[in-house]
Amino acid sequence: MIDSRKEVLGEAFESNSDESLVELVHAGRSDALDYLIRKYHYFVRMKARSYFLVGADREDIIQEGMIGLYKAIRDFRADKLSSFRAFAELCITRQIITAIKTATRQKHIPLNSSVSLDKPVYEDESERTLLDMLTGPELDDPADLMVHREDFHRLEEEVNNVLSTLERQVLALYLEGRSYQEISDKLDRQVKSIDNALQRIKRKLEQHLAAGARR
C-alpha cells in the first residue's frame, strides 16, 4: 500500500519543478511536501557524509540535514530566489554546521519549563521565532499586526498548556539549537524518546493552531 502510494505521488509530481512543488506545499499540499522530502532525502544523506558530529551518530547528522531541508521548503520564496536546489543546499549545510558548532560548546544552559514564542529559534543564525515558524509569513498590514500582538501572550500561554513538562523541556532545548543526542544526554532520555517527543510537539501545536483558526 505504501509503495503504491509513493508511485502515485511520483507520477503526479515528476513533471513539476522543485519551485512549483514548494508553491504547492505553501498552498497546503502535504503530498507535495512528502514528495519533496523523499526526493531530497538521498541528497541530504550525501551532504551528511562530509561532516562529523561529536557524541552523535550519522543518523543525527542526517536528521539535522532533514531539518535544514524542511526550513528550506518553509522559507523559499520564488520571487526572491531562482533555484530551490541551491537554497536547499545552503539551508541543509547551515543546519548541519550549526548543530556541530552547538555540540562543541561547553557552556551550561539551564532548563526552562516554559517555552517563549518570541525566542529566536536559532540565536546565532536567524531572528525567526517559534511564533514565526508556526504562523507562517510575516504580517504586513498594521491592523493585522496589532491584533496579532494582542493575541501573542494568550497564544504563548496556550502553547505551554498543551505541552507536557517533558515536551516543554525538549522544545526549549531544541530551540537552543541542541542536537537530539545533546537533548537526550541533558534529560537522561533515549534519543528515540526525544524524537517521539518532538513529533508529539509538532502534532500538538499544529492541531492547536488549526483549532484556533476555526474558532
Short mmCIF file of C-alpha atoms in Angstrom, two decimals:
data_model
loop_
_atom_site.label_atom_id
_atom_site.label_comp_id
_atom_site.label_asym_id
_atom_site.label_seq_id
_atom_site.Cartn_x
_atom_site.Cartn_y
_atom_site.Cartn_z
CA MET A 1 0.00 0.00 0.00
CA ILE A 2 2.79 2.46 0.95
CA ASP A 3 4.86 1.62 -2.15
CA SER A 4 1.76 2.07 -4.29
CA ARG A 5 1.15 5.49 -2.76
CA LYS A 6 4.77 6.50 -3.46
CA GLU A 7 4.38 5.51 -7.08
CA VAL A 8 1.22 7.58 -7.39
CA LEU A 9 2.95 10.58 -5.82
CA GLY A 10 5.91 10.17 -8.13
CA GLU A 11 3.72 10.07 -11.21
CA ALA A 12 1.71 13.06 -10.02
CA PHE A 13 4.68 15.34 -9.37
CA GLU A 14 7.53 14.10 -11.58
CA SER A 15 6.82 16.77 -14.19
CA ASN A 16 6.77 19.60 -11.62
CA SER A 17 9.79 21.78 -10.98
CA ASP A 18 11.03 21.95 -7.40
CA GLU A 19 9.95 25.59 -7.26
CA SER A 20 6.38 24.74 -8.26
CA LEU A 21 6.33 21.91 -5.72
CA VAL A 22 7.29 24.37 -2.97
CA GLU A 23 4.42 26.62 -4.06
CA LEU A 24 2.08 23.65 -3.68
CA VAL A 25 3.47 22.97 -0.20
CA HIS A 26 2.87 26.59 0.78
CA ALA A 27 -0.68 26.20 -0.51
CA GLY A 28 -1.23 23.34 1.94
CA ARG A 29 -0.46 20.29 -0.21
CA SER A 30 1.04 17.80 2.24
CA ASP A 31 1.50 15.25 -0.55
CA ALA A 32 3.81 17.71 -2.33
CA LEU A 33 5.78 18.08 0.91
CA ASP A 34 6.10 14.28 1.21
CA TYR A 35 7.31 14.08 -2.38
CA LEU A 36 9.94 16.83 -1.94
CA ILE A 37 11.26 15.31 1.28
CA ARG A 38 11.60 11.88 -0.35
CA LYS A 39 13.19 13.42 -3.44
CA TYR A 40 15.88 15.21 -1.43
CA HIS A 41 16.48 12.52 1.19
CA TYR A 42 19.41 10.98 -0.71
CA PHE A 43 20.86 14.45 -1.32
CA VAL A 44 20.75 15.12 2.44
CA ARG A 45 22.47 11.79 3.18
CA MET A 46 25.26 12.66 0.75
CA LYS A 47 25.78 16.07 2.35
CA ALA A 48 25.80 14.48 5.83
CA ARG A 49 28.67 12.18 4.83
CA SER A 50 31.01 15.18 4.74
CA TYR A 51 30.53 16.02 8.43
CA PHE A 52 31.23 14.52 11.83
CA LEU A 53 29.29 15.45 14.96
CA VAL A 54 30.97 14.72 18.30
CA GLY A 55 28.86 12.49 20.52
CA ALA A 56 26.34 11.67 17.80
CA ASP A 57 25.92 9.04 15.14
CA ARG A 58 25.43 9.62 11.41
CA GLU A 59 21.65 9.46 11.69
CA ASP A 60 21.76 12.53 13.98
CA ILE A 61 23.60 14.46 11.27
CA ILE A 62 21.13 13.27 8.65
CA GLN A 63 18.28 14.36 10.92
CA GLU A 64 19.82 17.82 11.19
CA GLY A 65 20.12 17.91 7.40
CA MET A 66 16.45 16.99 7.08
CA ILE A 67 15.57 19.85 9.43
CA GLY A 68 17.57 22.14 7.15
CA LEU A 69 15.63 20.80 4.16
CA TYR A 70 12.33 21.45 5.92
CA LYS A 71 13.42 25.02 6.67
CA ALA A 72 14.36 25.49 3.02
CA ILE A 73 10.91 24.34 1.92
CA ARG A 74 9.29 26.58 4.52
CA ASP A 75 11.30 29.72 3.75
CA PHE A 76 11.84 29.53 -0.03
CA ARG A 77 10.28 32.41 -1.97
CA ALA A 78 10.36 32.13 -5.76
CA ASP A 79 10.11 35.91 -6.17
CA LYS A 80 13.40 36.35 -4.30
CA LEU A 81 15.31 33.18 -5.16
CA SER A 82 15.56 31.47 -8.52
CA SER A 83 16.80 28.00 -7.55
CA PHE A 84 15.27 25.92 -4.78
CA ARG A 85 18.05 23.31 -5.00
CA ALA A 86 20.76 25.91 -4.33
CA PHE A 87 18.76 27.36 -1.44
CA ALA A 88 18.11 23.88 -0.03
CA GLU A 89 21.81 23.03 -0.15
CA LEU A 90 22.60 26.24 1.72
CA CYS A 91 19.98 25.57 4.41
CA ILE A 92 20.99 21.91 4.82
CA THR A 93 24.67 22.79 5.15
CA ARG A 94 23.97 25.66 7.55
CA GLN A 95 21.79 23.46 9.75
CA ILE A 96 24.44 20.74 9.99
CA ILE A 97 27.21 23.25 10.72
CA THR A 98 25.05 24.95 13.36
CA ALA A 99 24.47 21.57 15.03
CA ILE A 100 28.20 20.84 15.02
CA LYS A 101 29.04 24.27 16.47
CA THR A 102 26.37 23.84 19.12
CA ALA A 103 27.65 20.37 20.04
CA THR A 104 31.15 21.73 20.64
CA ARG A 105 30.03 24.44 23.03
CA GLN A 106 30.83 23.72 26.65
CA LYS A 107 28.59 26.26 28.36
CA HIS A 108 25.78 25.20 30.67
CA ILE A 109 22.26 26.28 29.69
CA PRO A 110 19.64 25.68 32.43
CA LEU A 111 16.37 24.04 31.54
CA ASN A 112 13.31 26.22 31.23
CA SER A 113 9.97 24.63 31.94
CA SER A 114 8.12 27.08 29.70
CA VAL A 115 8.58 27.98 26.05
CA SER A 116 8.72 31.56 24.82
CA LEU A 117 7.14 32.14 21.41
CA ASP A 118 9.27 35.23 20.78
CA LYS A 119 12.54 33.42 21.45
CA PRO A 120 14.78 33.15 18.36
CA VAL A 121 14.69 29.60 17.01
CA TYR A 122 18.42 29.61 16.33
CA GLU A 123 20.00 32.59 18.07
CA ASP A 124 23.27 32.57 16.11
CA GLU A 125 21.71 32.11 12.71
CA SER A 126 18.34 33.82 12.50
CA GLU A 127 15.92 36.25 14.08
CA ARG A 128 12.98 33.98 13.25
CA THR A 129 11.00 32.98 16.32
CA LEU A 130 8.88 29.98 17.18
CA LEU A 131 5.82 32.11 16.53
CA ASP A 132 7.11 32.92 13.02
CA MET A 133 7.73 29.23 12.40
CA LEU A 134 4.23 28.22 13.48
CA THR A 135 2.20 31.03 11.93
CA GLY A 136 3.91 31.33 8.55
CA PRO A 137 4.56 34.52 6.58
CA GLU A 138 5.00 37.85 8.36
CA LEU A 139 2.02 40.17 8.59
CA ASP A 140 2.37 43.38 6.59
CA ASP A 141 -0.89 45.15 7.43
CA PRO A 142 -0.52 47.30 10.62
CA ALA A 143 -4.05 46.47 11.78
CA ASP A 144 -3.43 42.73 11.42
CA LEU A 145 -0.12 43.11 13.22
CA MET A 146 -1.80 44.89 16.13
CA VAL A 147 -4.35 42.10 16.54
CA HIS A 148 -1.51 39.58 16.20
CA ARG A 149 0.39 41.18 19.08
CA GLU A 150 -2.70 41.40 21.26
CA ASP A 151 -3.14 37.63 20.89
CA PHE A 152 0.55 36.91 21.44
CA HIS A 153 0.64 36.29 25.21
CA ARG A 154 -2.61 34.32 25.13
CA LEU A 155 -1.20 32.04 22.43
CA GLU A 156 2.08 31.65 24.30
CA GLU A 157 0.22 30.54 27.44
CA GLU A 158 -1.99 28.16 25.48
CA VAL A 159 1.03 26.54 23.79
CA ASN A 160 2.63 25.88 27.16
CA ASN A 161 -0.65 24.44 28.43
CA VAL A 162 -0.93 21.84 25.64
CA LEU A 163 2.61 20.53 26.18
CA SER A 164 3.68 18.23 28.97
CA THR A 165 6.63 19.11 31.22
CA LEU A 166 8.93 16.81 29.24
CA GLU A 167 7.74 18.24 25.92
CA ARG A 168 8.36 21.81 27.13
CA GLN A 169 11.86 20.85 28.26
CA VAL A 170 12.62 19.12 24.96
CA LEU A 171 11.31 22.04 22.92
CA ALA A 172 13.22 24.61 25.00
CA LEU A 173 16.50 22.75 24.38
CA TYR A 174 15.65 22.18 20.72
CA LEU A 175 15.13 25.93 20.27
CA GLU A 176 18.57 26.47 21.76
CA GLY A 177 19.90 24.56 18.76
CA ARG A 178 20.73 21.37 20.63
CA SER A 179 21.01 18.12 18.70
CA TYR A 180 18.87 15.09 19.53
CA GLN A 181 21.86 13.49 21.23
CA GLU A 182 22.51 16.56 23.39
CA ILE A 183 18.88 16.76 24.46
CA SER A 184 18.97 13.05 25.21
CA ASP A 185 22.06 13.45 27.41
CA LYS A 186 20.69 16.53 29.14
CA LEU A 187 17.36 14.94 30.04
CA ASP A 188 18.74 11.42 30.57
CA ARG A 189 16.36 10.01 27.96
CA GLN A 190 16.83 7.79 24.93
CA VAL A 191 17.28 9.58 21.60
CA LYS A 192 14.17 7.79 20.34
CA SER A 193 12.23 9.26 23.27
CA ILE A 194 13.39 12.75 22.26
CA ASP A 195 12.40 12.15 18.65
CA ASN A 196 8.96 10.92 19.75
CA ALA A 197 8.52 13.97 21.98
CA LEU A 198 9.35 16.35 19.13
CA GLN A 199 6.89 14.57 16.85
CA ARG A 200 4.21 14.93 19.53
CA ILE A 201 5.08 18.60 19.96
CA LYS A 202 4.74 19.28 16.24
CA ARG A 203 1.44 17.40 16.09
CA LYS A 204 0.01 19.13 19.17
CA LEU A 205 1.00 22.61 18.02
CA GLU A 206 -0.36 22.06 14.52
CA GLN A 207 -3.65 20.74 15.93
CA HIS A 208 -3.87 23.60 18.43
CA LEU A 209 -3.24 26.26 15.79
CA ALA A 210 -5.68 24.62 13.38
CA ALA A 211 -8.34 24.55 16.09
CA GLY A 212 -7.65 28.20 16.88
CA ALA A 213 -8.07 29.14 13.23
CA ARG A 214 -11.51 27.53 13.19
CA ARG A 215 -12.69 29.44 16.29
#
